[in-house]
N, C-alpha and C. Protein backbone atom coordinates (compact mmCIF):
# COMPACT_ATOMS: atom_id res chain seq x y z
N MET A 1 102.31 128.80 65.76
CA MET A 1 102.08 127.58 64.98
C MET A 1 103.34 126.72 64.99
N ALA A 2 103.16 125.44 65.30
CA ALA A 2 104.31 124.53 65.37
C ALA A 2 104.93 124.37 63.99
N GLY A 3 106.25 124.18 63.99
CA GLY A 3 106.94 123.97 62.73
C GLY A 3 106.71 122.57 62.19
N LYS A 4 107.20 122.33 61.01
CA LYS A 4 107.08 121.01 60.39
C LYS A 4 107.92 119.99 61.15
N PRO A 5 107.47 118.74 61.21
CA PRO A 5 108.32 117.70 61.76
C PRO A 5 109.64 117.64 60.97
N LYS A 6 110.73 117.34 61.67
CA LYS A 6 112.02 117.22 61.01
C LYS A 6 112.56 115.83 61.24
N LEU A 7 112.91 115.18 60.14
CA LEU A 7 113.35 113.79 60.17
C LEU A 7 114.86 113.71 59.99
N TYR A 8 115.52 112.96 60.85
CA TYR A 8 116.97 112.80 60.79
C TYR A 8 117.27 111.34 60.43
N TYR A 9 117.82 111.16 59.23
CA TYR A 9 118.12 109.80 58.77
C TYR A 9 118.97 109.92 57.52
N PHE A 10 119.19 108.81 56.87
CA PHE A 10 119.92 108.78 55.61
C PHE A 10 118.99 109.12 54.45
N ASP A 11 119.57 109.46 53.32
CA ASP A 11 118.78 109.75 52.12
C ASP A 11 118.41 108.43 51.45
N GLY A 12 117.56 107.69 52.14
CA GLY A 12 117.15 106.38 51.65
C GLY A 12 116.06 105.82 52.55
N ARG A 13 115.60 104.65 52.24
CA ARG A 13 114.43 104.10 52.93
C ARG A 13 114.73 103.71 54.38
N GLY A 14 115.23 102.51 54.59
CA GLY A 14 115.51 102.05 55.93
C GLY A 14 114.29 102.14 56.83
N LYS A 15 114.53 102.32 58.11
CA LYS A 15 113.44 102.36 59.08
C LYS A 15 112.66 103.66 59.03
N MET A 16 113.21 104.69 58.41
CA MET A 16 112.51 105.97 58.33
C MET A 16 111.40 105.97 57.29
N GLU A 17 111.45 105.08 56.33
CA GLU A 17 110.51 105.17 55.22
C GLU A 17 109.06 105.03 55.66
N SER A 18 108.79 104.15 56.62
CA SER A 18 107.42 103.99 57.10
C SER A 18 106.93 105.26 57.78
N ILE A 19 107.84 106.01 58.40
CA ILE A 19 107.49 107.28 59.02
C ILE A 19 107.13 108.30 57.94
N ARG A 20 107.92 108.33 56.88
CA ARG A 20 107.61 109.22 55.76
C ARG A 20 106.23 108.88 55.18
N TRP A 21 105.97 107.60 54.99
CA TRP A 21 104.69 107.14 54.46
C TRP A 21 103.53 107.63 55.33
N LEU A 22 103.65 107.45 56.64
CA LEU A 22 102.53 107.78 57.52
C LEU A 22 102.29 109.28 57.59
N LEU A 23 103.36 110.05 57.67
CA LEU A 23 103.20 111.51 57.66
C LEU A 23 102.54 111.97 56.35
N ALA A 24 103.03 111.43 55.24
CA ALA A 24 102.47 111.81 53.94
C ALA A 24 101.00 111.42 53.84
N ALA A 25 100.66 110.22 54.31
CA ALA A 25 99.27 109.76 54.26
C ALA A 25 98.37 110.65 55.11
N ALA A 26 98.94 111.19 56.20
CA ALA A 26 98.18 112.10 57.06
C ALA A 26 98.11 113.51 56.50
N GLY A 27 98.81 113.74 55.40
CA GLY A 27 98.81 115.07 54.79
C GLY A 27 99.71 116.06 55.50
N VAL A 28 100.73 115.55 56.19
CA VAL A 28 101.64 116.40 56.97
C VAL A 28 102.93 116.64 56.20
N GLU A 29 103.26 117.89 55.99
CA GLU A 29 104.54 118.23 55.36
C GLU A 29 105.66 118.07 56.38
N PHE A 30 106.82 117.63 55.91
CA PHE A 30 107.95 117.44 56.83
C PHE A 30 109.26 117.80 56.14
N GLU A 31 110.25 118.10 56.98
CA GLU A 31 111.59 118.40 56.50
C GLU A 31 112.51 117.23 56.85
N GLU A 32 113.63 117.16 56.14
CA GLU A 32 114.58 116.08 56.40
C GLU A 32 116.01 116.61 56.47
N GLU A 33 116.77 116.06 57.39
CA GLU A 33 118.21 116.28 57.42
C GLU A 33 118.88 114.94 57.19
N PHE A 34 119.60 114.85 56.09
CA PHE A 34 120.22 113.58 55.73
C PHE A 34 121.60 113.43 56.34
N LEU A 35 121.83 112.28 56.95
CA LEU A 35 123.14 111.98 57.52
C LEU A 35 124.05 111.48 56.41
N GLU A 36 125.13 112.21 56.18
CA GLU A 36 126.07 111.84 55.13
C GLU A 36 127.48 111.60 55.66
N THR A 37 127.74 112.08 56.88
CA THR A 37 129.08 111.92 57.46
C THR A 37 128.98 111.39 58.88
N ARG A 38 130.05 110.79 59.33
CA ARG A 38 130.13 110.32 60.71
C ARG A 38 130.05 111.50 61.68
N GLU A 39 130.57 112.63 61.27
CA GLU A 39 130.58 113.81 62.12
C GLU A 39 129.15 114.28 62.43
N GLN A 40 128.27 114.25 61.45
CA GLN A 40 126.87 114.62 61.68
C GLN A 40 126.23 113.71 62.73
N TYR A 41 126.49 112.43 62.59
CA TYR A 41 125.93 111.44 63.51
C TYR A 41 126.47 111.66 64.93
N GLU A 42 127.77 111.90 65.04
CA GLU A 42 128.38 112.10 66.35
C GLU A 42 127.89 113.39 67.00
N LYS A 43 127.58 114.39 66.18
CA LYS A 43 127.04 115.64 66.72
C LYS A 43 125.68 115.40 67.38
N LEU A 44 124.85 114.58 66.75
CA LEU A 44 123.56 114.22 67.33
C LEU A 44 123.75 113.44 68.63
N LEU A 45 124.73 112.54 68.61
CA LEU A 45 125.01 111.75 69.82
C LEU A 45 125.47 112.65 70.96
N GLN A 46 126.41 113.50 70.66
CA GLN A 46 126.99 114.37 71.69
C GLN A 46 125.99 115.40 72.20
N GLY A 47 125.04 115.77 71.36
CA GLY A 47 124.02 116.73 71.76
C GLY A 47 122.89 116.10 72.56
N GLY A 48 122.93 114.79 72.74
CA GLY A 48 121.91 114.11 73.52
C GLY A 48 120.60 113.89 72.79
N SER A 49 120.61 114.03 71.46
CA SER A 49 119.37 113.90 70.70
C SER A 49 118.94 112.44 70.48
N LEU A 50 119.91 111.53 70.56
CA LEU A 50 119.61 110.12 70.26
C LEU A 50 119.64 109.33 71.56
N LEU A 51 118.47 109.15 72.15
CA LEU A 51 118.36 108.53 73.47
C LEU A 51 119.07 107.18 73.53
N PHE A 52 118.88 106.37 72.52
CA PHE A 52 119.48 105.04 72.50
C PHE A 52 120.61 104.93 71.47
N GLN A 53 121.15 106.09 71.12
CA GLN A 53 122.32 106.18 70.22
C GLN A 53 122.04 105.61 68.84
N GLN A 54 120.81 105.84 68.35
CA GLN A 54 120.48 105.32 67.03
C GLN A 54 119.42 106.20 66.36
N VAL A 55 119.37 106.13 65.05
CA VAL A 55 118.33 106.76 64.26
C VAL A 55 117.42 105.66 63.73
N PRO A 56 116.18 106.00 63.33
CA PRO A 56 115.60 107.30 63.04
C PRO A 56 115.39 108.16 64.28
N MET A 57 115.39 109.48 64.04
CA MET A 57 115.00 110.44 65.06
C MET A 57 114.11 111.47 64.39
N VAL A 58 113.01 111.80 65.06
CA VAL A 58 112.07 112.78 64.53
C VAL A 58 111.86 113.87 65.57
N GLU A 59 112.06 115.11 65.13
CA GLU A 59 111.82 116.27 65.97
C GLU A 59 110.40 116.76 65.66
N MET A 60 109.53 116.73 66.67
CA MET A 60 108.12 117.00 66.41
C MET A 60 107.42 117.41 67.71
N ASP A 61 106.64 118.45 67.65
CA ASP A 61 105.86 118.90 68.81
C ASP A 61 106.72 119.09 70.06
N GLY A 62 107.93 119.62 69.86
CA GLY A 62 108.81 119.88 70.97
C GLY A 62 109.54 118.66 71.52
N MET A 63 109.38 117.52 70.86
CA MET A 63 110.04 116.29 71.30
C MET A 63 111.08 115.85 70.29
N LYS A 64 112.08 115.13 70.76
CA LYS A 64 113.04 114.45 69.91
C LYS A 64 112.79 112.96 70.11
N MET A 65 112.01 112.40 69.19
CA MET A 65 111.56 111.02 69.35
C MET A 65 112.43 110.03 68.60
N VAL A 66 112.76 108.95 69.28
CA VAL A 66 113.44 107.82 68.66
C VAL A 66 112.57 106.57 68.89
N GLN A 67 113.03 105.45 68.35
CA GLN A 67 112.28 104.20 68.34
C GLN A 67 111.13 104.31 67.34
N THR A 68 111.32 103.64 66.21
CA THR A 68 110.41 103.75 65.07
C THR A 68 108.95 103.50 65.44
N ARG A 69 108.70 102.45 66.21
CA ARG A 69 107.32 102.11 66.54
C ARG A 69 106.66 103.21 67.39
N ALA A 70 107.42 103.79 68.31
CA ALA A 70 106.88 104.87 69.14
C ALA A 70 106.53 106.09 68.29
N ILE A 71 107.40 106.41 67.35
CA ILE A 71 107.17 107.55 66.46
C ILE A 71 105.91 107.32 65.63
N LEU A 72 105.80 106.13 65.06
CA LEU A 72 104.64 105.81 64.22
C LEU A 72 103.35 105.82 65.03
N SER A 73 103.39 105.30 66.24
CA SER A 73 102.19 105.29 67.09
C SER A 73 101.73 106.71 67.40
N TYR A 74 102.68 107.58 67.67
CA TYR A 74 102.36 108.97 67.99
C TYR A 74 101.70 109.65 66.79
N ILE A 75 102.30 109.47 65.62
CA ILE A 75 101.75 110.09 64.41
C ILE A 75 100.35 109.55 64.12
N ALA A 76 100.18 108.23 64.23
CA ALA A 76 98.88 107.62 63.96
C ALA A 76 97.81 108.17 64.90
N ALA A 77 98.15 108.28 66.18
CA ALA A 77 97.18 108.78 67.16
C ALA A 77 96.88 110.26 66.94
N LYS A 78 97.90 111.05 66.66
CA LYS A 78 97.72 112.50 66.48
C LYS A 78 96.83 112.82 65.29
N TYR A 79 96.95 112.03 64.22
CA TYR A 79 96.24 112.34 62.98
C TYR A 79 95.07 111.39 62.70
N ASN A 80 94.53 110.80 63.78
CA ASN A 80 93.30 109.99 63.67
C ASN A 80 93.43 108.83 62.70
N LEU A 81 94.58 108.18 62.74
CA LEU A 81 94.81 106.99 61.92
C LEU A 81 95.02 105.75 62.79
N TYR A 82 94.45 105.80 64.01
CA TYR A 82 94.71 104.74 64.99
C TYR A 82 93.42 104.16 65.55
N GLY A 83 92.36 104.17 64.76
CA GLY A 83 91.11 103.56 65.19
C GLY A 83 90.30 104.44 66.12
N LYS A 84 89.05 104.04 66.36
CA LYS A 84 88.14 104.85 67.18
C LYS A 84 88.07 104.39 68.64
N ASP A 85 88.60 103.18 68.93
CA ASP A 85 88.56 102.69 70.31
C ASP A 85 89.70 101.69 70.53
N LEU A 86 89.76 101.14 71.74
CA LEU A 86 90.85 100.25 72.09
C LEU A 86 90.86 98.97 71.25
N LYS A 87 89.69 98.45 70.93
CA LYS A 87 89.62 97.23 70.12
C LYS A 87 90.19 97.48 68.72
N GLU A 88 89.81 98.60 68.12
CA GLU A 88 90.33 98.90 66.79
C GLU A 88 91.83 99.15 66.86
N ARG A 89 92.29 99.81 67.92
CA ARG A 89 93.72 100.06 68.07
C ARG A 89 94.48 98.74 68.22
N ALA A 90 93.91 97.79 68.94
CA ALA A 90 94.55 96.48 69.09
C ALA A 90 94.68 95.77 67.75
N LEU A 91 93.63 95.85 66.93
CA LEU A 91 93.68 95.24 65.60
C LEU A 91 94.73 95.92 64.72
N ILE A 92 94.76 97.24 64.78
CA ILE A 92 95.75 97.98 64.00
C ILE A 92 97.15 97.57 64.43
N ASP A 93 97.40 97.49 65.74
CA ASP A 93 98.71 97.06 66.24
C ASP A 93 99.04 95.66 65.75
N MET A 94 98.06 94.78 65.75
CA MET A 94 98.29 93.40 65.32
C MET A 94 98.65 93.33 63.84
N TYR A 95 97.90 94.06 63.01
CA TYR A 95 98.17 94.04 61.58
C TYR A 95 99.50 94.73 61.25
N VAL A 96 99.77 95.84 61.90
CA VAL A 96 101.05 96.52 61.70
C VAL A 96 102.20 95.62 62.12
N GLY A 97 102.02 94.90 63.22
CA GLY A 97 103.07 93.98 63.67
C GLY A 97 103.35 92.89 62.65
N GLY A 98 102.30 92.35 62.06
CA GLY A 98 102.50 91.34 61.03
C GLY A 98 103.21 91.90 59.81
N THR A 99 102.80 93.10 59.41
CA THR A 99 103.44 93.74 58.26
C THR A 99 104.90 94.04 58.56
N ASP A 100 105.19 94.47 59.79
CA ASP A 100 106.58 94.71 60.21
C ASP A 100 107.42 93.44 60.05
N ASP A 101 106.83 92.31 60.43
CA ASP A 101 107.57 91.04 60.31
C ASP A 101 107.95 90.78 58.85
N LEU A 102 107.01 91.03 57.95
CA LEU A 102 107.29 90.85 56.52
C LEU A 102 108.35 91.84 56.06
N MET A 103 108.21 93.09 56.46
CA MET A 103 109.20 94.09 56.06
C MET A 103 110.59 93.77 56.58
N GLY A 104 110.65 93.08 57.71
CA GLY A 104 111.94 92.72 58.27
C GLY A 104 112.77 91.87 57.34
N PHE A 105 112.11 91.08 56.49
CA PHE A 105 112.84 90.25 55.53
C PHE A 105 113.42 91.09 54.39
N ILE A 106 112.90 92.31 54.26
CA ILE A 106 113.31 93.18 53.14
C ILE A 106 114.31 94.25 53.58
N LEU A 107 114.22 94.66 54.84
CA LEU A 107 114.97 95.82 55.33
C LEU A 107 116.47 95.72 55.07
N MET A 108 117.05 94.56 55.34
CA MET A 108 118.50 94.42 55.21
C MET A 108 118.93 93.91 53.83
N PHE A 109 117.96 93.71 52.94
CA PHE A 109 118.25 93.18 51.60
C PHE A 109 119.38 93.93 50.89
N PRO A 110 119.40 95.28 50.91
CA PRO A 110 120.45 96.00 50.17
C PRO A 110 121.87 95.72 50.67
N PHE A 111 121.98 95.24 51.91
CA PHE A 111 123.30 95.04 52.51
C PHE A 111 123.83 93.62 52.30
N LEU A 112 123.08 92.79 51.59
CA LEU A 112 123.49 91.41 51.36
C LEU A 112 124.42 91.30 50.15
N SER A 113 125.17 90.21 50.10
CA SER A 113 125.98 89.92 48.92
C SER A 113 125.04 89.54 47.78
N ALA A 114 125.57 89.55 46.56
CA ALA A 114 124.75 89.23 45.38
C ALA A 114 124.15 87.83 45.51
N GLU A 115 124.93 86.89 46.00
CA GLU A 115 124.45 85.51 46.16
C GLU A 115 123.34 85.44 47.20
N ASP A 116 123.55 86.11 48.32
CA ASP A 116 122.54 86.09 49.38
C ASP A 116 121.27 86.84 48.97
N LYS A 117 121.41 87.85 48.11
CA LYS A 117 120.23 88.59 47.66
C LYS A 117 119.27 87.67 46.91
N GLU A 118 119.80 86.79 46.07
CA GLU A 118 118.94 85.89 45.32
C GLU A 118 118.23 84.92 46.25
N LYS A 119 118.94 84.44 47.26
CA LYS A 119 118.32 83.55 48.24
C LYS A 119 117.23 84.29 49.02
N GLN A 120 117.55 85.52 49.43
CA GLN A 120 116.61 86.30 50.23
C GLN A 120 115.39 86.71 49.42
N ARG A 121 115.58 86.98 48.14
CA ARG A 121 114.44 87.32 47.28
C ARG A 121 113.41 86.18 47.30
N ALA A 122 113.90 84.96 47.21
CA ALA A 122 113.00 83.81 47.24
C ALA A 122 112.31 83.68 48.59
N VAL A 123 113.04 83.97 49.66
CA VAL A 123 112.46 83.91 51.01
C VAL A 123 111.36 84.96 51.16
N ILE A 124 111.62 86.17 50.69
CA ILE A 124 110.64 87.25 50.79
C ILE A 124 109.34 86.88 50.08
N VAL A 125 109.47 86.41 48.86
CA VAL A 125 108.27 86.05 48.08
C VAL A 125 107.54 84.89 48.73
N GLN A 126 108.30 83.90 49.21
CA GLN A 126 107.68 82.74 49.85
C GLN A 126 106.92 83.13 51.11
N LYS A 127 107.54 83.95 51.95
CA LYS A 127 106.88 84.38 53.19
C LYS A 127 105.64 85.22 52.88
N ALA A 128 105.76 86.11 51.91
CA ALA A 128 104.64 86.98 51.56
C ALA A 128 103.45 86.17 51.06
N THR A 129 103.70 85.22 50.17
CA THR A 129 102.61 84.51 49.51
C THR A 129 102.06 83.34 50.31
N SER A 130 102.82 82.85 51.28
CA SER A 130 102.33 81.70 52.05
C SER A 130 101.87 82.06 53.46
N ARG A 131 102.33 83.19 53.99
CA ARG A 131 101.98 83.55 55.36
C ARG A 131 101.23 84.88 55.47
N TYR A 132 101.81 85.93 54.96
CA TYR A 132 101.27 87.27 55.23
C TYR A 132 100.13 87.68 54.30
N PHE A 133 100.32 87.55 52.99
CA PHE A 133 99.27 87.96 52.08
C PHE A 133 98.00 87.12 52.22
N PRO A 134 98.09 85.80 52.43
CA PRO A 134 96.85 85.05 52.66
C PRO A 134 96.09 85.53 53.90
N ALA A 135 96.83 85.95 54.93
CA ALA A 135 96.17 86.44 56.15
C ALA A 135 95.41 87.73 55.86
N TYR A 136 96.03 88.66 55.16
CA TYR A 136 95.36 89.92 54.86
C TYR A 136 94.25 89.75 53.84
N GLU A 137 94.42 88.80 52.94
CA GLU A 137 93.35 88.49 51.97
C GLU A 137 92.10 88.05 52.72
N LYS A 138 92.30 87.19 53.73
CA LYS A 138 91.17 86.69 54.53
C LYS A 138 90.56 87.81 55.37
N VAL A 139 91.40 88.65 55.97
CA VAL A 139 90.89 89.76 56.77
C VAL A 139 89.98 90.65 55.94
N LEU A 140 90.43 91.00 54.76
CA LEU A 140 89.65 91.90 53.89
C LEU A 140 88.36 91.23 53.43
N LYS A 141 88.44 89.96 53.10
CA LYS A 141 87.25 89.24 52.64
C LYS A 141 86.23 89.11 53.76
N ASP A 142 86.68 88.72 54.94
CA ASP A 142 85.77 88.52 56.08
C ASP A 142 85.21 89.85 56.59
N HIS A 143 86.05 90.88 56.54
CA HIS A 143 85.65 92.18 57.07
C HIS A 143 84.61 92.86 56.19
N GLY A 144 84.79 92.73 54.90
CA GLY A 144 83.80 93.24 53.96
C GLY A 144 83.78 94.74 53.76
N HIS A 145 84.80 95.43 54.27
CA HIS A 145 84.88 96.87 54.09
C HIS A 145 86.12 97.22 53.26
N ASP A 146 86.24 98.49 52.94
CA ASP A 146 87.35 98.93 52.09
C ASP A 146 88.68 98.96 52.82
N PHE A 147 88.63 98.98 54.15
CA PHE A 147 89.85 99.13 54.95
C PHE A 147 90.03 97.94 55.87
N LEU A 148 91.23 97.79 56.42
CA LEU A 148 91.52 96.64 57.26
C LEU A 148 90.77 96.67 58.59
N VAL A 149 90.59 97.85 59.15
CA VAL A 149 89.99 97.98 60.48
C VAL A 149 88.83 98.97 60.44
N GLY A 150 87.70 98.57 61.02
CA GLY A 150 86.53 99.44 61.00
C GLY A 150 86.13 99.76 59.57
N ASN A 151 85.72 100.97 59.36
CA ASN A 151 85.40 101.39 57.99
C ASN A 151 86.05 102.74 57.70
N SER A 152 87.29 102.88 58.19
CA SER A 152 88.01 104.13 57.95
C SER A 152 89.49 103.85 57.74
N PHE A 153 90.13 104.72 57.04
CA PHE A 153 91.54 104.67 56.69
C PHE A 153 92.38 104.72 57.97
N SER A 154 93.37 103.83 58.08
CA SER A 154 94.20 103.80 59.28
C SER A 154 95.66 103.50 58.93
N TRP A 155 96.46 103.59 59.97
CA TRP A 155 97.89 103.25 59.88
C TRP A 155 98.09 101.85 59.30
N ALA A 156 97.22 100.91 59.66
CA ALA A 156 97.35 99.54 59.16
C ALA A 156 97.28 99.49 57.64
N ASP A 157 96.40 100.30 57.05
CA ASP A 157 96.27 100.34 55.59
C ASP A 157 97.52 100.92 54.93
N VAL A 158 98.04 101.98 55.51
CA VAL A 158 99.25 102.62 54.98
C VAL A 158 100.41 101.64 55.00
N HIS A 159 100.57 100.98 56.12
CA HIS A 159 101.70 100.07 56.32
C HIS A 159 101.63 98.88 55.36
N LEU A 160 100.42 98.35 55.18
CA LEU A 160 100.27 97.20 54.29
C LEU A 160 100.54 97.59 52.84
N LEU A 161 100.06 98.75 52.42
CA LEU A 161 100.34 99.17 51.05
C LEU A 161 101.84 99.33 50.83
N GLU A 162 102.53 99.93 51.79
CA GLU A 162 103.98 100.07 51.67
C GLU A 162 104.64 98.70 51.50
N ALA A 163 104.22 97.73 52.30
CA ALA A 163 104.80 96.39 52.22
C ALA A 163 104.50 95.72 50.89
N ILE A 164 103.26 95.86 50.41
CA ILE A 164 102.89 95.27 49.12
C ILE A 164 103.80 95.79 48.01
N LEU A 165 103.99 97.09 47.97
CA LEU A 165 104.83 97.68 46.91
C LEU A 165 106.28 97.23 47.04
N MET A 166 106.75 97.03 48.27
CA MET A 166 108.12 96.56 48.48
C MET A 166 108.29 95.14 47.95
N VAL A 167 107.30 94.29 48.21
CA VAL A 167 107.39 92.90 47.72
C VAL A 167 107.25 92.86 46.21
N GLU A 168 106.39 93.72 45.66
CA GLU A 168 106.24 93.76 44.20
C GLU A 168 107.55 94.16 43.51
N GLU A 169 108.39 94.89 44.19
CA GLU A 169 109.71 95.22 43.63
C GLU A 169 110.59 93.99 43.50
N LYS A 170 110.28 92.97 44.28
CA LYS A 170 111.03 91.71 44.21
C LYS A 170 110.39 90.73 43.23
N LYS A 171 109.06 90.84 43.07
CA LYS A 171 108.33 89.97 42.12
C LYS A 171 107.06 90.72 41.70
N SER A 172 107.06 91.22 40.49
CA SER A 172 106.03 92.17 40.06
C SER A 172 104.61 91.59 40.08
N ASP A 173 104.46 90.28 39.88
CA ASP A 173 103.11 89.69 39.83
C ASP A 173 102.75 88.96 41.12
N VAL A 174 103.35 89.36 42.22
CA VAL A 174 103.18 88.63 43.49
C VAL A 174 101.74 88.65 43.98
N LEU A 175 100.93 89.61 43.55
CA LEU A 175 99.53 89.67 43.97
C LEU A 175 98.58 88.92 43.05
N SER A 176 99.11 88.19 42.09
CA SER A 176 98.25 87.57 41.08
C SER A 176 97.20 86.64 41.68
N GLY A 177 97.50 86.02 42.80
CA GLY A 177 96.54 85.10 43.42
C GLY A 177 95.74 85.70 44.55
N PHE A 178 95.78 87.03 44.67
CA PHE A 178 95.14 87.69 45.81
C PHE A 178 94.24 88.84 45.34
N PRO A 179 93.03 88.52 44.88
CA PRO A 179 92.14 89.56 44.33
C PRO A 179 91.75 90.63 45.35
N GLN A 180 91.55 90.24 46.61
CA GLN A 180 91.20 91.24 47.62
C GLN A 180 92.34 92.25 47.80
N LEU A 181 93.56 91.77 47.81
CA LEU A 181 94.71 92.66 47.97
C LEU A 181 94.94 93.52 46.74
N GLN A 182 94.63 92.98 45.56
CA GLN A 182 94.73 93.79 44.35
C GLN A 182 93.77 94.98 44.42
N ALA A 183 92.55 94.72 44.84
CA ALA A 183 91.56 95.78 44.96
C ALA A 183 91.95 96.75 46.08
N PHE A 184 92.47 96.23 47.18
CA PHE A 184 92.92 97.05 48.30
C PHE A 184 94.04 98.00 47.85
N LYS A 185 95.00 97.45 47.14
CA LYS A 185 96.11 98.27 46.63
C LYS A 185 95.59 99.42 45.78
N ALA A 186 94.66 99.13 44.89
CA ALA A 186 94.10 100.19 44.02
C ALA A 186 93.36 101.24 44.84
N ARG A 187 92.58 100.80 45.82
CA ARG A 187 91.80 101.75 46.64
C ARG A 187 92.70 102.67 47.45
N ILE A 188 93.65 102.08 48.15
CA ILE A 188 94.49 102.88 49.05
C ILE A 188 95.41 103.79 48.24
N SER A 189 95.87 103.30 47.11
CA SER A 189 96.75 104.12 46.26
C SER A 189 96.04 105.33 45.69
N SER A 190 94.70 105.27 45.63
CA SER A 190 93.95 106.38 45.05
C SER A 190 93.54 107.44 46.07
N ILE A 191 93.77 107.18 47.36
CA ILE A 191 93.52 108.20 48.38
C ILE A 191 94.43 109.39 48.08
N PRO A 192 93.89 110.60 48.01
CA PRO A 192 94.67 111.74 47.53
C PRO A 192 96.05 111.93 48.15
N THR A 193 96.14 111.83 49.47
CA THR A 193 97.45 112.04 50.10
C THR A 193 98.43 110.93 49.74
N VAL A 194 97.93 109.70 49.65
CA VAL A 194 98.78 108.57 49.27
C VAL A 194 99.18 108.68 47.81
N LYS A 195 98.21 109.01 46.98
CA LYS A 195 98.48 109.18 45.54
C LYS A 195 99.57 110.21 45.31
N LYS A 196 99.51 111.31 46.05
CA LYS A 196 100.53 112.36 45.93
C LYS A 196 101.90 111.83 46.32
N PHE A 197 101.96 111.02 47.37
CA PHE A 197 103.24 110.48 47.83
C PHE A 197 103.83 109.48 46.83
N LEU A 198 102.96 108.84 46.07
CA LEU A 198 103.41 107.86 45.08
C LEU A 198 103.85 108.50 43.76
N GLU A 199 103.59 109.79 43.61
CA GLU A 199 103.95 110.47 42.37
C GLU A 199 105.43 110.85 42.35
N PRO A 200 106.02 110.95 41.16
CA PRO A 200 107.43 111.38 41.05
C PRO A 200 107.64 112.75 41.70
N GLY A 201 108.77 112.91 42.34
CA GLY A 201 109.09 114.19 42.97
C GLY A 201 108.69 114.29 44.43
N SER A 202 108.04 113.25 44.96
CA SER A 202 107.67 113.27 46.37
C SER A 202 108.89 112.90 47.22
N GLN A 203 108.69 112.86 48.54
CA GLN A 203 109.78 112.50 49.44
C GLN A 203 109.90 111.00 49.66
N ARG A 204 109.13 110.23 48.91
CA ARG A 204 109.29 108.77 48.94
C ARG A 204 110.66 108.43 48.35
N LYS A 205 111.35 107.50 48.99
CA LYS A 205 112.70 107.15 48.55
C LYS A 205 112.66 105.97 47.57
N PRO A 206 113.61 105.94 46.63
CA PRO A 206 113.68 104.84 45.67
C PRO A 206 114.28 103.59 46.30
N VAL A 207 114.29 102.52 45.54
CA VAL A 207 114.93 101.28 46.00
C VAL A 207 116.38 101.60 46.37
N PRO A 208 116.82 101.17 47.56
CA PRO A 208 118.18 101.49 48.00
C PRO A 208 119.24 101.02 47.00
N ASP A 209 120.21 101.90 46.74
CA ASP A 209 121.29 101.56 45.81
C ASP A 209 122.63 101.45 46.55
N ASP A 210 123.69 101.25 45.80
CA ASP A 210 125.01 101.06 46.41
C ASP A 210 125.48 102.30 47.17
N LYS A 211 125.09 103.48 46.68
CA LYS A 211 125.49 104.72 47.36
C LYS A 211 124.87 104.79 48.74
N TYR A 212 123.59 104.43 48.84
CA TYR A 212 122.92 104.42 50.13
C TYR A 212 123.61 103.44 51.08
N VAL A 213 123.88 102.26 50.60
CA VAL A 213 124.53 101.23 51.42
C VAL A 213 125.89 101.71 51.92
N GLU A 214 126.67 102.30 51.03
CA GLU A 214 128.00 102.77 51.40
C GLU A 214 127.92 103.88 52.44
N THR A 215 126.94 104.79 52.29
CA THR A 215 126.77 105.88 53.25
C THR A 215 126.40 105.36 54.63
N VAL A 216 125.47 104.43 54.70
CA VAL A 216 125.05 103.86 55.98
C VAL A 216 126.22 103.15 56.65
N ARG A 217 126.95 102.36 55.87
CA ARG A 217 128.10 101.64 56.43
C ARG A 217 129.14 102.61 56.97
N ARG A 218 129.38 103.69 56.24
CA ARG A 218 130.41 104.66 56.66
C ARG A 218 129.99 105.42 57.92
N VAL A 219 128.76 105.91 57.92
CA VAL A 219 128.30 106.72 59.05
C VAL A 219 128.17 105.88 60.32
N LEU A 220 127.63 104.68 60.19
CA LEU A 220 127.42 103.81 61.35
C LEU A 220 128.61 102.91 61.64
N ARG A 221 129.62 103.00 60.78
CA ARG A 221 130.82 102.16 60.93
C ARG A 221 130.46 100.68 60.98
N MET A 222 129.70 100.28 59.97
CA MET A 222 129.31 98.87 59.83
C MET A 222 130.40 98.15 59.06
N TYR A 223 131.26 97.47 59.77
CA TYR A 223 132.39 96.80 59.14
C TYR A 223 132.16 95.29 58.98
N TYR A 224 130.91 94.88 59.15
CA TYR A 224 130.61 93.45 59.07
C TYR A 224 129.61 93.21 57.94
N ASP A 225 129.55 91.98 57.48
CA ASP A 225 128.61 91.61 56.42
C ASP A 225 127.29 91.16 57.03
N ILE A 226 126.20 91.56 56.41
CA ILE A 226 124.87 91.12 56.80
C ILE A 226 124.61 89.76 56.15
N LYS A 227 123.99 88.86 56.89
CA LYS A 227 123.68 87.55 56.37
C LYS A 227 122.17 87.44 56.11
N ALA A 228 121.83 86.65 55.11
CA ALA A 228 120.42 86.45 54.76
C ALA A 228 119.70 85.73 55.88
N ASN A 229 118.38 85.95 55.94
CA ASN A 229 117.57 85.23 56.95
C ASN A 229 117.45 83.78 56.59
């Protein structure tokens, strides 16, 4: 019997969080090794585990996988969260891509200065409410089913719920004008595996704090300031 997937990243969200979400939604238990020192990171580099010299890295099914999108695609396909045919897979890729674009405005938020954070918060809410959430509201309304693609739970649903909760951390009532998304959030959050991941004590990471930022900067030797979008 194959062992549990092992995730190599920092003890925080970053690019690994979507991988944690998808594994959890699939009901897959996983282990984590947190990078806390430069020496740990260099050991992975020297051992040839990081093909492109970067994390996230996931050890799974005898592979050492890097590149977040490739890892997510593999997990989605392995656990039947990637649609029933090529058309559904194309839609899932399209919706995940859009959600990724929205998440991109949030990913580097913890590394911004206090002044830039306030500017970026406004950008995140504006992009979510004027571009991304209206699109998904229309998809759900036109589709008429409980899920974004077909009539079954998929990677696209997991990814969108993750994004919704991230934006709500910036503005708690951001879904007030989107009834379809409100209902979608409630439905997907009640799926047993997702519900378990949302409960206290799970491997879901909290909002990144100063300790997380300092650890990432130290391990990756980030000596420059991140600028707002």
